[in-house]
mmCIF file of C-alpha atoms in Angstrom:
data_model
loop_
_atom_site.group_PDB
_atom_site.id
_atom_site.type_symbol
_atom_site.label_atom_id
_atom_site.label_comp_id
_atom_site.label_asym_id
_atom_site.label_seq_id
_atom_site.Cartn_x
_atom_site.Cartn_y
_atom_site.Cartn_z
ATOM 1 C CA UNK A 1 5.966 22.122 -3.314
ATOM 2 C CA UNK A 2 6.156 22.684 -5.687
ATOM 3 C CA UNK A 3 2.760 22.652 -7.587
ATOM 4 C CA UNK A 4 2.402 19.848 -9.686
ATOM 5 C CA UNK A 5 0.455 21.186 -12.101
ATOM 6 C CA UNK A 6 1.165 24.983 -13.094
ATOM 7 C CA UNK A 7 -2.059 27.081 -13.525
ATOM 8 C CA UNK A 8 -3.912 24.853 -11.214
ATOM 9 C CA UNK A 9 -6.619 27.995 -9.794
ATOM 10 C CA UNK A 10 -8.952 26.011 -7.966
ATOM 11 C CA UNK A 11 -8.171 24.345 -3.749
ATOM 12 C CA UNK A 12 -6.803 21.135 -4.131
ATOM 13 C CA UNK A 13 -9.150 19.670 -1.469
ATOM 14 C CA UNK A 14 -12.280 22.049 -2.949
ATOM 15 C CA UNK A 15 -13.196 18.354 -5.541
ATOM 16 C CA UNK A 16 -14.494 17.164 -2.032
ATOM 17 C CA UNK A 17 -17.431 17.512 0.163
ATOM 18 C CA UNK A 18 -17.643 18.303 3.900
ATOM 19 C CA UNK A 19 -15.619 17.461 6.156
ATOM 20 C CA UNK A 20 -13.677 15.071 7.736
ATOM 21 C CA UNK A 21 -16.305 14.315 10.296
ATOM 22 C CA UNK A 22 -13.731 11.695 12.032
ATOM 23 C CA UNK A 23 -11.324 14.021 13.018
ATOM 24 C CA UNK A 24 -13.278 15.608 16.072
ATOM 25 C CA UNK A 25 -14.005 11.744 17.291
ATOM 26 C CA UNK A 26 -9.941 11.400 16.940
ATOM 27 C CA UNK A 27 -8.654 13.831 17.849
ATOM 28 C CA UNK A 28 -11.018 13.520 21.745
ATOM 29 C CA UNK A 29 -8.294 10.718 21.911
ATOM 30 C CA UNK A 30 -10.163 8.027 22.263
ATOM 31 C CA UNK A 31 -7.931 4.514 20.731
ATOM 32 C CA UNK A 32 -8.835 1.736 19.029
ATOM 33 C CA UNK A 33 -9.230 -0.880 22.189
ATOM 34 C CA UNK A 34 -8.678 1.992 25.299
ATOM 35 C CA UNK A 35 -5.318 2.634 24.782
ATOM 36 C CA UNK A 36 -2.593 4.444 24.930
ATOM 37 C CA UNK A 37 0.314 4.573 22.376
ATOM 38 C CA UNK A 38 3.770 5.707 24.272
ATOM 39 C CA UNK A 39 3.400 9.255 21.897
ATOM 40 C CA UNK A 40 0.677 10.809 19.991
ATOM 41 C CA UNK A 41 1.564 13.240 16.816
ATOM 42 C CA UNK A 42 -1.287 15.382 15.443
ATOM 43 C CA UNK A 43 -0.272 16.201 11.672
ATOM 44 C CA UNK A 44 -2.971 19.063 11.138
ATOM 45 C CA UNK A 45 -3.078 19.787 7.545
ATOM 46 C CA UNK A 46 -5.578 19.942 4.712
ATOM 47 C CA UNK A 47 -7.318 16.775 1.449
ATOM 48 C CA UNK A 48 -2.861 15.246 1.380
ATOM 49 C CA UNK A 49 -2.689 14.956 4.976
ATOM 50 C CA UNK A 50 -6.872 13.485 5.045
ATOM 51 C CA UNK A 51 -5.823 11.845 2.163
ATOM 52 C CA UNK A 52 -8.019 12.775 -0.269
ATOM 53 C CA UNK A 53 -9.464 10.657 -2.811
ATOM 54 C CA UNK A 54 -7.854 7.116 -1.178
ATOM 55 C CA UNK A 55 -9.171 3.557 1.270
ATOM 56 C CA UNK A 56 -8.460 5.258 4.454
ATOM 57 C CA UNK A 57 -5.437 2.604 4.926
ATOM 58 C CA UNK A 58 -3.830 4.009 1.874
ATOM 59 C CA UNK A 59 -3.555 8.009 3.620
ATOM 60 C CA UNK A 60 -1.079 9.476 4.365
ATOM 61 C CA UNK A 61 -1.694 9.474 8.198
ATOM 62 C CA UNK A 62 -2.148 5.054 8.621
ATOM 63 C CA UNK A 63 1.223 4.812 5.973
ATOM 64 C CA UNK A 64 2.891 6.504 7.422
ATOM 65 C CA UNK A 65 1.847 5.153 11.779
ATOM 66 C CA UNK A 66 3.429 1.865 10.261
ATOM 67 C CA UNK A 67 5.628 2.903 9.125
ATOM 68 C CA UNK A 68 6.761 4.173 12.357
ATOM 69 C CA UNK A 69 5.781 0.905 14.064
ATOM 70 C CA UNK A 70 7.879 -0.966 11.149
ATOM 71 C CA UNK A 71 10.898 0.742 12.153
ATOM 72 C CA UNK A 72 9.916 0.057 15.867
ATOM 73 C CA UNK A 73 8.264 2.803 17.329
ATOM 74 C CA UNK A 74 5.123 2.845 19.759
ATOM 75 C CA UNK A 75 3.316 5.621 18.488
ATOM 76 C CA UNK A 76 -0.354 7.187 18.062
ATOM 77 C CA UNK A 77 -0.663 9.054 14.558
ATOM 78 C CA UNK A 78 -3.779 11.244 14.614
ATOM 79 C CA UNK A 79 -5.995 13.370 11.448
ATOM 80 C CA UNK A 80 -6.198 16.346 11.948
ATOM 81 C CA UNK A 81 -6.501 17.243 8.243
ATOM 82 C CA UNK A 82 -9.588 18.328 6.954
ATOM 83 C CA UNK A 83 -9.748 18.555 2.699
ATOM 84 C CA UNK A 84 -9.671 21.497 1.055
ATOM 85 C CA UNK A 85 -7.774 23.854 4.517
ATOM 86 C CA UNK A 86 -6.163 26.874 4.964
ATOM 87 C CA UNK A 87 -3.598 27.996 7.017
ATOM 88 C CA UNK A 88 -6.417 30.572 8.638
ATOM 89 C CA UNK A 89 -8.362 26.972 8.454
ATOM 90 C CA UNK A 90 -5.183 25.162 10.476
ATOM 91 C CA UNK A 91 -5.255 28.087 13.080
ATOM 92 C CA UNK A 92 -8.456 27.688 13.784
ATOM 93 C CA UNK A 93 -8.726 24.633 15.298
ATOM 94 C CA UNK A 94 -5.510 23.957 16.658
ATOM 95 C CA UNK A 95 -7.319 24.363 19.838
ATOM 96 C CA UNK A 96 -9.087 21.757 19.972
ATOM 97 C CA UNK A 97 -6.348 19.362 18.242
ATOM 98 C CA UNK A 98 -3.561 20.592 20.959
ATOM 99 C CA UNK A 99 -5.491 18.366 24.480
ATOM 100 C CA UNK A 100 -3.289 17.317 26.647
ATOM 101 C CA UNK A 101 -3.243 13.849 25.268
ATOM 102 C CA UNK A 102 -0.523 15.655 21.775
ATOM 103 C CA UNK A 103 2.774 14.642 22.647
ATOM 104 C CA UNK A 104 4.136 16.291 18.846
ATOM 105 C CA UNK A 105 2.253 17.903 15.550
ATOM 106 C CA UNK A 106 3.583 17.758 12.680
ATOM 107 C CA UNK A 107 1.567 20.778 10.505
ATOM 108 C CA UNK A 108 1.449 20.292 6.702
ATOM 109 C CA UNK A 109 -0.571 23.155 6.080
ATOM 110 C CA UNK A 110 -0.383 26.403 2.869
ATOM 111 C CA UNK A 111 -1.144 24.154 -0.098
ATOM 112 C CA UNK A 112 -4.320 26.241 -0.348
ATOM 113 C CA UNK A 113 -3.239 29.332 0.500
ATOM 114 C CA UNK A 114 -0.798 29.563 -2.856
ATOM 115 C CA UNK A 115 -3.921 27.430 -4.871
ATOM 116 C CA UNK A 116 -6.322 30.481 -3.974
ATOM 117 C CA UNK A 117 -3.897 33.298 -3.538
ATOM 118 C CA UNK A 118 -3.532 34.409 0.137
ATOM 119 C CA UNK A 119 -1.667 36.965 0.272
ATOM 120 C CA UNK A 120 1.844 35.495 1.699
ATOM 121 C CA UNK A 121 1.919 37.943 4.857
ATOM 122 C CA UNK A 122 -1.462 36.013 5.304
ATOM 123 C CA UNK A 123 -0.611 32.859 5.574
ATOM 124 C CA UNK A 124 3.232 33.412 7.106
ATOM 125 C CA UNK A 125 0.979 35.549 10.337
ATOM 126 C CA UNK A 126 -1.640 32.278 10.428
ATOM 127 C CA UNK A 127 1.158 30.039 10.438
ATOM 128 C CA UNK A 128 2.900 31.790 13.143
ATOM 129 C CA UNK A 129 -0.016 31.402 15.667
ATOM 130 C CA UNK A 130 0.067 27.800 15.502
ATOM 131 C CA UNK A 131 3.410 27.810 16.044
ATOM 132 C CA UNK A 132 3.007 30.041 18.538
ATOM 133 C CA UNK A 133 -0.261 27.517 20.050
ATOM 134 C CA UNK A 134 1.980 24.922 20.280
ATOM 135 C CA UNK A 135 4.521 26.542 21.698
ATOM 136 C CA UNK A 136 2.323 27.699 24.082
ATOM 137 C CA UNK A 137 0.585 24.504 24.861
ATOM 138 C CA UNK A 138 4.962 23.016 25.151
ATOM 139 C CA UNK A 139 3.780 20.569 21.897
ATOM 140 C CA UNK A 140 6.815 20.128 19.105
ATOM 141 C CA UNK A 141 6.694 21.131 15.739
ATOM 142 C CA UNK A 142 7.759 19.731 12.483
ATOM 143 C CA UNK A 143 6.398 21.965 9.924
ATOM 144 C CA UNK A 144 6.425 20.528 6.507
ATOM 145 C CA UNK A 145 7.405 23.326 4.320
ATOM 146 C CA UNK A 146 5.936 23.763 -0.403
ATOM 147 C CA UNK A 147 6.984 25.812 -3.129
ATOM 148 C CA UNK A 148 5.356 27.342 -5.044
ATOM 149 C CA UNK A 149 5.145 27.739 -8.635
ATOM 150 C CA UNK A 150 4.992 31.143 -10.218
ATOM 151 C CA UNK A 151 1.410 31.800 -11.259
ATOM 152 C CA UNK A 152 1.848 35.414 -9.668
ATOM 153 C CA UNK A 153 4.781 36.033 -10.068
ATOM 154 C CA UNK A 154 8.089 36.092 -9.047
ATOM 155 C CA UNK A 155 7.888 37.870 -5.947
ATOM 156 C CA UNK A 156 4.537 36.111 -4.858
ATOM 157 C CA UNK A 157 6.453 32.851 -5.064
ATOM 158 C CA UNK A 158 9.526 34.004 -3.825
ATOM 159 C CA UNK A 159 7.914 35.003 -0.249
ATOM 160 C CA UNK A 160 5.816 31.858 0.195
ATOM 161 C CA UNK A 161 8.773 29.503 -0.188
ATOM 162 C CA UNK A 162 10.746 32.014 2.571
ATOM 163 C CA UNK A 163 8.224 32.075 4.900
ATOM 164 C CA UNK A 164 8.400 28.069 6.150
ATOM 165 C CA UNK A 165 12.268 28.561 6.572
ATOM 166 C CA UNK A 166 12.319 31.950 8.139
ATOM 167 C CA UNK A 167 9.364 30.528 10.983
ATOM 168 C CA UNK A 168 11.144 27.411 11.353
ATOM 169 C CA UNK A 169 14.511 29.887 12.895
ATOM 170 C CA UNK A 170 12.038 32.476 14.034
ATOM 171 C CA UNK A 171 10.575 29.406 16.566
ATOM 172 C CA UNK A 172 13.284 26.636 16.643
ATOM 173 C CA UNK A 173 11.066 23.859 15.302
ATOM 174 C CA UNK A 174 12.129 21.097 12.793
ATOM 175 C CA UNK A 175 11.421 21.237 9.160
ATOM 176 C CA UNK A 176 11.117 20.181 5.594
ATOM 177 C CA UNK A 177 11.435 21.507 2.628
ATOM 178 C CA UNK A 178 8.798 20.129 0.765
ATOM 179 C CA UNK A 179 5.636 17.722 1.022
ATOM 180 C CA UNK A 180 7.130 16.056 -2.245
ATOM 181 C CA UNK A 181 10.288 15.627 -2.645
ATOM 182 C CA UNK A 182 9.852 11.571 -2.336
ATOM 183 C CA UNK A 183 8.838 11.823 -4.955
ATOM 184 C CA UNK A 184 10.019 14.243 -7.330
ATOM 185 C CA UNK A 185 13.263 12.732 -6.266
ATOM 186 C CA UNK A 186 12.017 9.164 -7.480
ATOM 187 C CA UNK A 187 9.965 10.135 -10.459
ATOM 188 C CA UNK A 188 11.431 9.289 -13.256
ATOM 189 C CA UNK A 189 11.918 11.753 -17.042
ATOM 190 C CA UNK A 190 8.064 11.627 -17.095
ATOM 191 C CA UNK A 191 7.885 13.223 -14.141
ATOM 192 C CA UNK A 192 5.463 12.342 -10.911
ATOM 193 C CA UNK A 193 2.295 11.522 -13.134
ATOM 194 C CA UNK A 194 3.207 7.446 -12.086
ATOM 195 C CA UNK A 195 2.709 8.933 -8.009
ATOM 196 C CA UNK A 196 -0.488 10.950 -8.810
ATOM 197 C CA UNK A 197 -4.202 11.075 -8.550
ATOM 198 C CA UNK A 198 -6.005 11.409 -12.041
ATOM 199 C CA UNK A 199 -6.684 15.096 -10.928
ATOM 200 C CA UNK A 200 -2.510 15.565 -10.966
ATOM 201 C CA UNK A 201 -3.244 17.285 -7.451
ATOM 202 C CA UNK A 202 -3.380 14.730 -4.874
ATOM 203 C CA UNK A 203 -1.129 11.217 -4.569
ATOM 204 C CA UNK A 204 -2.107 8.347 -4.166
ATOM 205 C CA UNK A 205 -1.539 4.908 -2.420
ATOM 206 C CA UNK A 206 2.177 4.830 -3.579
ATOM 207 C CA UNK A 207 3.134 8.500 -3.924
ATOM 208 C CA UNK A 208 1.983 8.412 -0.110
ATOM 209 C CA UNK A 209 4.518 5.417 0.399
ATOM 210 C CA UNK A 210 6.921 7.531 -1.555
ATOM 211 C CA UNK A 211 6.566 10.617 0.714
ATOM 212 C CA UNK A 212 6.132 8.497 3.660
ATOM 213 C CA UNK A 213 9.347 7.566 2.737
ATOM 214 C CA UNK A 214 11.004 10.621 2.731
ATOM 215 C CA UNK A 215 8.723 13.005 5.462
ATOM 216 C CA UNK A 216 9.904 9.474 7.764
ATOM 217 C CA UNK A 217 13.354 9.923 9.365
ATOM 218 C CA UNK A 218 12.241 13.356 10.173
ATOM 219 C CA UNK A 219 8.868 12.158 12.685
ATOM 220 C CA UNK A 220 10.735 9.680 14.281
ATOM 221 C CA UNK A 221 13.556 12.536 14.583
ATOM 222 C CA UNK A 222 10.203 14.416 16.232
ATOM 223 C CA UNK A 223 9.225 11.479 18.248
ATOM 224 C CA UNK A 224 12.220 10.709 19.848
ATOM 225 C CA UNK A 225 12.177 14.874 20.581
ATOM 226 C CA UNK A 226 9.285 14.119 22.593
ATOM 227 C CA UNK A 227 10.948 11.081 24.274
ATOM 228 C CA UNK A 228 14.240 12.032 25.785
#
């Protein structure tokens, strides 16, 4: 992702008070009606995954789950997004995210690390720990990267941007280069504002729909990789 507002220094989950209180219940594998979906995918992320500022049905997880079902895939997508989370937070909770029911995992973290100016070497180590945990649990991973702006200089940007493809190669996991690629591709000359909430950081419902359309094929590949 290229952070859409250059110069923003607050974490994009900092506006949300509290945690996603429903995550622990969902992670436990409780599925409506007591039926277990054929494939269970955990989406480990921050406010972008959690659905900050949106009605529940308009967030990334429900929109992606509906998109997959419309494509004919029986998938339960677990919302393991926590608003304001960094890669360190993701690493701290990946063990209890990877319950026996989880077949695959989407990892979308790092934006808050950038916005807080955390050393990319630290972020990289945390992401590596998450990927190591997934490997130990024999869980397939799709990693969604980000592209930093130049707030902290070219060296920081280069180190941050490169950690995603390098970790993808190191661990042999699939990678979508940027969470916001779909929005940037769909934006007109006025920029992406039509797809964003007033804070300029989080997508609105239409923006999430565009993101889902762009990420969907990679998530299908992830689902099919564990269906074989």
